[in-house]
Short mmCIF file of C-alpha atoms and ligand atoms in Angstrom, two decimals:
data_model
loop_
_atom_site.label_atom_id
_atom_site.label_comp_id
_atom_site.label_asym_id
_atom_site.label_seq_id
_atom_site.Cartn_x
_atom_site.Cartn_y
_atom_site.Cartn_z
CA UNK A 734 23.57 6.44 20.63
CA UNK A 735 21.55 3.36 19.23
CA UNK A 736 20.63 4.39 15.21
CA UNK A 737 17.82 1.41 15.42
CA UNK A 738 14.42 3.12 14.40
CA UNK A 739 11.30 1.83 15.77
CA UNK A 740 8.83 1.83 13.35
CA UNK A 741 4.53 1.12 13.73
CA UNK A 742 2.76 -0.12 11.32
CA UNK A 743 -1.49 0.94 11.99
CA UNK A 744 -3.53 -0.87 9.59
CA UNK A 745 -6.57 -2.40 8.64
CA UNK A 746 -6.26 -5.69 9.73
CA UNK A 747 -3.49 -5.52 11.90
CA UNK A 748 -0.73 -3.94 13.76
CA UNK A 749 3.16 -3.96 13.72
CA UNK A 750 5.91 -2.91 15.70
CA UNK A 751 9.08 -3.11 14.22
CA UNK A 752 12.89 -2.55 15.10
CA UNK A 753 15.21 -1.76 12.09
CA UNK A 754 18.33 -0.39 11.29
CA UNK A 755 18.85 3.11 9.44
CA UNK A 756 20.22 0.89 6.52
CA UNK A 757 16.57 -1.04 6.22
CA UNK A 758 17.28 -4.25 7.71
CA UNK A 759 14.50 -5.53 10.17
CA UNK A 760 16.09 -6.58 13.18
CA UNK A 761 12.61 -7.55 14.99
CA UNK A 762 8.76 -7.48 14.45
CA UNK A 763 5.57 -8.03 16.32
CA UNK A 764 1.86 -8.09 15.20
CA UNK A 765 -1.20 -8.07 16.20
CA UNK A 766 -5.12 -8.01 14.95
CA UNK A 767 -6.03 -4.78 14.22
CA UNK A 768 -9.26 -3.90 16.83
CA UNK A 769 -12.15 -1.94 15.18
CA UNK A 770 -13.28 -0.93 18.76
CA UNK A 771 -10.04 -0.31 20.39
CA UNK A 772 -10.06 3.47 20.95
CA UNK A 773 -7.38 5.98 21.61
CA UNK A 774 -6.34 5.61 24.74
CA UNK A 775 -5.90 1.35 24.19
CA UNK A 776 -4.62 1.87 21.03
CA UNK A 777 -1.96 3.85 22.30
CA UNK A 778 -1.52 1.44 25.29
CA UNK A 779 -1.01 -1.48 22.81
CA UNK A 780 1.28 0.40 20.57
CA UNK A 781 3.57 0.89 23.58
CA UNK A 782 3.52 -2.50 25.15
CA UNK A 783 4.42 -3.51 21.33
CA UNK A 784 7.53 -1.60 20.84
CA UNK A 785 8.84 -2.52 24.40
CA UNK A 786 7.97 -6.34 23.76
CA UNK A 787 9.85 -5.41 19.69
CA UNK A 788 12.75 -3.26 21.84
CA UNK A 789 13.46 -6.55 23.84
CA UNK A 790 13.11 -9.43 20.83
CA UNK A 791 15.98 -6.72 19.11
CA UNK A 792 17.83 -7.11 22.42
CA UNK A 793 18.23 -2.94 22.10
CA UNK A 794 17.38 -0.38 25.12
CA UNK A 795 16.69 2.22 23.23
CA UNK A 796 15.70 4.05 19.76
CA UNK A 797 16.95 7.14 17.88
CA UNK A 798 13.33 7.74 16.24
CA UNK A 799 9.84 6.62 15.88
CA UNK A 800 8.21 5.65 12.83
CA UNK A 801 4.15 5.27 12.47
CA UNK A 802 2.60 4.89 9.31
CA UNK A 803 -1.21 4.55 9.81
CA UNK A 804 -3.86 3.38 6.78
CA UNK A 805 -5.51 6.85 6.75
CA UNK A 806 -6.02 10.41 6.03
CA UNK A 807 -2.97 12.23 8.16
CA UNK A 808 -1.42 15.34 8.98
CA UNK A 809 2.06 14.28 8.56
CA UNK A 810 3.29 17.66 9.30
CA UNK A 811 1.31 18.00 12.83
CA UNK A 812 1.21 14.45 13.41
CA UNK A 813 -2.17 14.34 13.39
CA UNK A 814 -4.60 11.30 12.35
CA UNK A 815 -7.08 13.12 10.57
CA UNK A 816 -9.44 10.28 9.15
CA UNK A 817 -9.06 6.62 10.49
CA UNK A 818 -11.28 4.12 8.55
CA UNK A 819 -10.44 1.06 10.09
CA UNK A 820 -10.34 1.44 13.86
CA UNK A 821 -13.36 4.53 15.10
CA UNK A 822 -12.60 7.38 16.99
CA UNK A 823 -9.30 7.93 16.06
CA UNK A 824 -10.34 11.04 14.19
CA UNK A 825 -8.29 14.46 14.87
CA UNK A 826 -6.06 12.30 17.20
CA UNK A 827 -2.41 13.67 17.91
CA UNK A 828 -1.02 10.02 17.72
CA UNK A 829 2.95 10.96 17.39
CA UNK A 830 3.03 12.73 20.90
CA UNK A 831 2.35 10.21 23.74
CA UNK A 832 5.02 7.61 22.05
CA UNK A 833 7.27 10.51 21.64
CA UNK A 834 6.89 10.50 25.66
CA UNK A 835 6.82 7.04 26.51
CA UNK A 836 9.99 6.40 24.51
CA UNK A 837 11.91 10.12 24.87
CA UNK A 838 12.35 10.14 21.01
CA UNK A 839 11.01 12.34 17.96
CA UNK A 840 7.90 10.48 16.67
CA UNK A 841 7.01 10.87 12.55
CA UNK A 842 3.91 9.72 10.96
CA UNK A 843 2.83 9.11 7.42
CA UNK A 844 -0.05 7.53 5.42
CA UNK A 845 0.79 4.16 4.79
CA UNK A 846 0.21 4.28 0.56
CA UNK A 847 2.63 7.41 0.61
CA UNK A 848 5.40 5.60 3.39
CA UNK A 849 5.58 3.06 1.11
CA UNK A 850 6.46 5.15 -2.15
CA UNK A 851 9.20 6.70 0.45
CA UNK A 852 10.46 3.00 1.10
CA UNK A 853 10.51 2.70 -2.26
CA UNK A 854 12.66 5.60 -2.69
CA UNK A 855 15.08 5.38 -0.01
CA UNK A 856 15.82 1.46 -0.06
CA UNK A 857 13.91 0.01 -3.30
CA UNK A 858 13.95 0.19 -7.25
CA UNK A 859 13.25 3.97 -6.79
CA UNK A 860 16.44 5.05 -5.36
CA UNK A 861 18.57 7.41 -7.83
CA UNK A 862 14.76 7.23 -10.12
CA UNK A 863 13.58 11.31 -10.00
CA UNK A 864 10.35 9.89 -11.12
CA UNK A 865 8.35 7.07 -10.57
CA UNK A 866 4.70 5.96 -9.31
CA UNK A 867 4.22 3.43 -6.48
CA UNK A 868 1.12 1.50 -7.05
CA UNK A 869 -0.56 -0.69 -3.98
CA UNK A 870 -2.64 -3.48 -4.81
CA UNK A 871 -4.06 -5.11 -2.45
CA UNK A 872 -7.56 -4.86 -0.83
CA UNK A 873 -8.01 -1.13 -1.95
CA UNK A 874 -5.81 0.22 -4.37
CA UNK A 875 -3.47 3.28 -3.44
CA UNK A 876 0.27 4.51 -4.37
CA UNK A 877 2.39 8.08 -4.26
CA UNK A 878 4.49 9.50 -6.80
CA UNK A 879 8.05 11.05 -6.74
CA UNK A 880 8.16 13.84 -9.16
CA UNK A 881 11.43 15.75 -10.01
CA UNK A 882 13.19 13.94 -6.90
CA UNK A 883 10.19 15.36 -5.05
CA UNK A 884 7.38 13.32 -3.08
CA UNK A 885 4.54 14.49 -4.79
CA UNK A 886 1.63 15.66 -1.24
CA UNK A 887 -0.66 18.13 -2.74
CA UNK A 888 -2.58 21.07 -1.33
CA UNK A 889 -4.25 18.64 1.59
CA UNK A 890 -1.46 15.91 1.87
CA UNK A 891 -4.01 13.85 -0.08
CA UNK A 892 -2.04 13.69 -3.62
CA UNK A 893 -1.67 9.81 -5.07
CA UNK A 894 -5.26 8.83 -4.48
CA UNK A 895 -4.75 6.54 -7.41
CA UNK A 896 -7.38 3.98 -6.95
CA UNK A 897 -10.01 6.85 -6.70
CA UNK A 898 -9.57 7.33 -10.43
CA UNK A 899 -12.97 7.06 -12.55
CA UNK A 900 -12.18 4.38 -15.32
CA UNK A 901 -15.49 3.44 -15.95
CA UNK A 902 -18.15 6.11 -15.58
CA UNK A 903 -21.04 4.27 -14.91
CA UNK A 904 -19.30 1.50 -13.01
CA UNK A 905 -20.11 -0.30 -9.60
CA UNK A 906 -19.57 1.87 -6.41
CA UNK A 907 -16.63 2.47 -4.95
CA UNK A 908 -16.07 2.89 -0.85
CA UNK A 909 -15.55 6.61 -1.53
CA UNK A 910 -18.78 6.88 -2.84
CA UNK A 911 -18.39 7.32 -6.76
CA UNK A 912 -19.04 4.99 -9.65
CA UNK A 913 -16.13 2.73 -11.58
CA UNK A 914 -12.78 3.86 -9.31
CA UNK A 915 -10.06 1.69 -10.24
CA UNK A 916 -10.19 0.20 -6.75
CA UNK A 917 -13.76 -0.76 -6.62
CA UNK A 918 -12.86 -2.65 -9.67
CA UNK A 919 -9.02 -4.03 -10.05
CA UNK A 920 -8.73 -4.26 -5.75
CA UNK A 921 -9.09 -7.21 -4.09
CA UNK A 922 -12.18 -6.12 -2.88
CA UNK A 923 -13.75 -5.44 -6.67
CA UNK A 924 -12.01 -8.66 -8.14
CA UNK A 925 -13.99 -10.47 -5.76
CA UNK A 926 -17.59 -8.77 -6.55
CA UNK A 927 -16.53 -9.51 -10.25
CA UNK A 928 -16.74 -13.34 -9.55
CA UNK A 929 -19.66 -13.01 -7.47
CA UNK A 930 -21.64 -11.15 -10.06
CA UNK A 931 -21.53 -14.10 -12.22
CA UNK A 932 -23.06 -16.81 -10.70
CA UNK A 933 -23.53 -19.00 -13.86
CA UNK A 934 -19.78 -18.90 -14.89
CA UNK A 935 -19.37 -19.64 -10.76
CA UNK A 936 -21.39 -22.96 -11.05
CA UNK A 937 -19.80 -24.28 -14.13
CA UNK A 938 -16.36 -23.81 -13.46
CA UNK A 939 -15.13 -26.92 -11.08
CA UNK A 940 -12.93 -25.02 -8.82
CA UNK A 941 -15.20 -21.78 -8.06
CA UNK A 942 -18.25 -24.29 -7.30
CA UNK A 943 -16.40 -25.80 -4.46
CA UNK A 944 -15.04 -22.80 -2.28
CA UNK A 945 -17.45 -20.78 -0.51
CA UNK A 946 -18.16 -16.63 -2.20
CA UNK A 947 -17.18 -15.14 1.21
CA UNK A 948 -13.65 -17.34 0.46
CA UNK A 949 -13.18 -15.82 -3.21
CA UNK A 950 -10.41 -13.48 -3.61
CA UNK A 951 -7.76 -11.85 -6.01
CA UNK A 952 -5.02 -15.03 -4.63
CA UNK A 953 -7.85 -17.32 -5.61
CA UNK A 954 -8.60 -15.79 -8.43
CA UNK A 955 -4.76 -15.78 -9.91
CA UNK A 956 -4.60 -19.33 -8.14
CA UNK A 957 -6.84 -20.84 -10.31
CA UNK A 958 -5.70 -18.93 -13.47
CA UNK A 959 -2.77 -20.51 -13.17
CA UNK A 960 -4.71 -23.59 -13.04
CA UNK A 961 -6.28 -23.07 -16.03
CA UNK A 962 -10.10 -22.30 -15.14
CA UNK A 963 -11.03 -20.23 -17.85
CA UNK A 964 -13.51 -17.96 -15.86
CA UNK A 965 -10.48 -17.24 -13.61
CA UNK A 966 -8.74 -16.03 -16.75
CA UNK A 967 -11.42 -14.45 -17.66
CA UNK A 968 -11.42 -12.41 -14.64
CA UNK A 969 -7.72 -11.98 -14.49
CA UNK A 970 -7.09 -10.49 -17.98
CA UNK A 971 -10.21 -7.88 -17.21
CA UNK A 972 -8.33 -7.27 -13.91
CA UNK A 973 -5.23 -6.14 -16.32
CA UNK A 974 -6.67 -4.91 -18.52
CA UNK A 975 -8.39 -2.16 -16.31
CA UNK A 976 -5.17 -2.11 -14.26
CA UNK A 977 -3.36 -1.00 -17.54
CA UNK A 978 -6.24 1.88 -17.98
CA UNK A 979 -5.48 3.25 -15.09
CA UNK A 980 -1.61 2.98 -15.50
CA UNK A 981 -1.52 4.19 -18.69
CA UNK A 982 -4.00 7.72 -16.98
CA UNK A 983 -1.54 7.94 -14.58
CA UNK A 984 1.72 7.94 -17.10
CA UNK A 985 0.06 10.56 -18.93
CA UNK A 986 -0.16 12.91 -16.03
CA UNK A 987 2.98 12.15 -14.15
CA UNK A 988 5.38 11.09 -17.16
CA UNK A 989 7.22 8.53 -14.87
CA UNK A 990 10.23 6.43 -15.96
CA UNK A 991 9.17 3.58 -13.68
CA UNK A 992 5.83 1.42 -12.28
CA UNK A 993 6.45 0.00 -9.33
CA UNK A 994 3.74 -1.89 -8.04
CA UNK A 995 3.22 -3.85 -4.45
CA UNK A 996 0.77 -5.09 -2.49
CA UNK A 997 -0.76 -8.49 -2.14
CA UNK A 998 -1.68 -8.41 -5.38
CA UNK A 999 2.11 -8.29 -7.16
CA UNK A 1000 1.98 -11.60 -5.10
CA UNK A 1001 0.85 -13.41 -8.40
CA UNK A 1002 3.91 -12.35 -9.83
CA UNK A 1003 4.54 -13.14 -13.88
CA UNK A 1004 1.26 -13.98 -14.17
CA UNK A 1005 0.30 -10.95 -13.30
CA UNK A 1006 3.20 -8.29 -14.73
CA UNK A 1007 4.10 -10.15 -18.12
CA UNK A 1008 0.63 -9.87 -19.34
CA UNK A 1009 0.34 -6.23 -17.76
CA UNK A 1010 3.46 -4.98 -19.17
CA UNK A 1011 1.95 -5.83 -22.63
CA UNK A 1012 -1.33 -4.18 -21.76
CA UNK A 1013 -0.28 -0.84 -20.64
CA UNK A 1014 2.25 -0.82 -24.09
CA UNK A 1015 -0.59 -1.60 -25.85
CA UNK A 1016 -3.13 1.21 -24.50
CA UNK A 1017 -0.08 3.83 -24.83
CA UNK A 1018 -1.72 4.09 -28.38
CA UNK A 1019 -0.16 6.57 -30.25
CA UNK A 1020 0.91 8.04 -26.64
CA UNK A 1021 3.57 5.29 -26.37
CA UNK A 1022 7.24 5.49 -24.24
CA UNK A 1023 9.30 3.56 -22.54
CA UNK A 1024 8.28 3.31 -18.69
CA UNK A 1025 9.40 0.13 -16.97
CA UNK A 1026 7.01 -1.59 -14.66
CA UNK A 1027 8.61 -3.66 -12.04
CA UNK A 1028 7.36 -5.16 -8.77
CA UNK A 1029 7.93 -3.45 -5.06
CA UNK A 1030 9.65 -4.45 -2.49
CA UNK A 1031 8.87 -8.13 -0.72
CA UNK A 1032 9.11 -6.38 2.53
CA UNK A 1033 7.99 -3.07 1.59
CA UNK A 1034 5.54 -2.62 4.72
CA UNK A 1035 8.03 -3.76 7.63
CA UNK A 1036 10.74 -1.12 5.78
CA UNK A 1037 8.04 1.29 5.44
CA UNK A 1038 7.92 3.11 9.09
CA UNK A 1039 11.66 2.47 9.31
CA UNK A 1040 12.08 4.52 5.87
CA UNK A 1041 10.16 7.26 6.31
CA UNK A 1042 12.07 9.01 9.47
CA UNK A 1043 15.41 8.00 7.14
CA UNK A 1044 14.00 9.55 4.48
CA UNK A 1045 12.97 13.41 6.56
CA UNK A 1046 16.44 13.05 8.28
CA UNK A 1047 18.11 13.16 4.73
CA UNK A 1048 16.13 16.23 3.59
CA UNK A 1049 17.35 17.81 6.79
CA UNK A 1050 20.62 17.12 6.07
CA UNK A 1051 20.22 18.11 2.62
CA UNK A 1052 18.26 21.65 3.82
CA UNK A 1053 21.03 22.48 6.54
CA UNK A 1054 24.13 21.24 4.07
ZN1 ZN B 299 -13.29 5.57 -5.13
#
């Protein structure tokens, strides 16, 4: 029997079909733009023309298990997508059972923020780590926590919400509809209204005033950091700064030995976790300890789908052993 795993990746702007082996190698991928309009019955049409046309590229038949990891509220258990942002009517939608038919295979899903703390886990710095945090940055800002060996799911599956944490009371809306989240003000999408907001610093620095607002974003941002605009670092070291706020809440809840932190953001690399590191030591206060903070994995999202089925089979094993 073939131990390749075909995993789907269902997210925001688009989405993958992978092939990969149980050991997390990706033997074969195919993407597409995500479609806001698509609808069930296409969706699922798409996602099974993808992992035939992925099935093929691998030059393998056939699949042991099915991976999907969707950007969304799910029912992991019942394999149910329970709240789809990004593409309508995908609400209450059993999404595991027609590609468990099409391809005669069990079919898992998982949240995408939470799939990639279990890549993490099974493949990345958080194997033999009991307890750690997985921080996205990208867009939004999300993550998942193992705590005593244990993903951490909560009452409604909704546990690791951590860009949905208040750091600023009064602060700018977020998409979930309070004031001053993390997200709506260290994601992508909240560095961005940062350099909007002020115009005047926009118009004197030289590189803002040529690129178009609707073209300003966290890479730009970091980009021209590194260039030394001085609004950019402006910008950049309140980015870290609230980043470390929020790092520093979530250490003193979850007590974790490690950080790990993906998503596009992690893209700027040094200049983003040297000066972070020092930040979060520094707002440890008098709560201070020694929790390393270290970058995910480059291919976290292709490994994701792939890891998670990995990842149940081994607590079966463990249950039944
Ligand atoms: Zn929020």
């Amino acid at each position: 029997m073939s131990r390749y795993i075909l995993g789907f990746d269902v997210g925001g702007t688009k989405i993958s079909a992978v092939i990969g082996d149980e050991g997390g190698n990706i033997i074969a991928k195919v993407s597409r733009p995500t479609v806001r309009h698509l609808g069930k019955k296409r969706l699922i049409q798409q996602m099974i023309e993808m992992g035939h046309s992925v099935m093929e590229k691998a030059g393998s038949a056939d699949v042991s298990k099915i991976g999907i990891i969707f950007a969304g509220l799910v029912d992991s258990e019942k394999g149910i997508v329970k709240v789809s942002p990004n593409i309508l009517g995908l609400n209450n939608f059993a999404i595991t059972r027609p590609l468990s038919d099409e391809f005669g295979v069990e079919a898992v899903l998982e949240n995408d923020a939470t799939a990639a703390t279990i890549a993490e886990r099974v493949y990345g710095s958080g194997r033999n780590v009991d307890n750690f945090v997985y921080l996205t940055l990208s867009t939004g800002i999300g993550g998942g926590a193992f705590v005593n060996g244990r993903l951490m799911r909560g009452a409604h599956g909704m546990a690791g919400e951590m860009g949905h944490m208040v750091i600023m009371s009064n602060g700018p809306v977020c998409g979930c509809g309070r004031r001053g989240c993390l997200e709506a003000i260290a994601g992508g999408r909240g560095i961005a209204r940062r350099v909007a907001e002020n115009i005047s610093a926009v118009r004197d620095s030289e590189l803002f005033s040529k690129v178009k607002p609707n073209e300003i974003d966290a890479r730009t941002v970091f980009e021209y950091k590194k260039k030394g605009d001085m609004f950019a670092q402006l910008i950049v070291e309140e980015t870290i700064y609230y980043l470390a706020v929020g790092i520093v809440n979530i250490v003193n809840i979850l007590d974790p030995e490690l950080v790990i932190i993906g998503g596009g953001i992690a893209n700027a690399g040094r200049e983003l976790f040297q000066p972070l590191r020092a930040a979060v030591n520094q707002e440890f206060k008098s709560m201070y300890r020694q929790v390393k903070i270290v970058r995910g994995m480059k291919n976290g999202h292709d490994i994701a789908p792939i890891a998670v089925p990995v990842y149940l089979e081994g607590l079966e094993a463990k249950a039944s052993g």
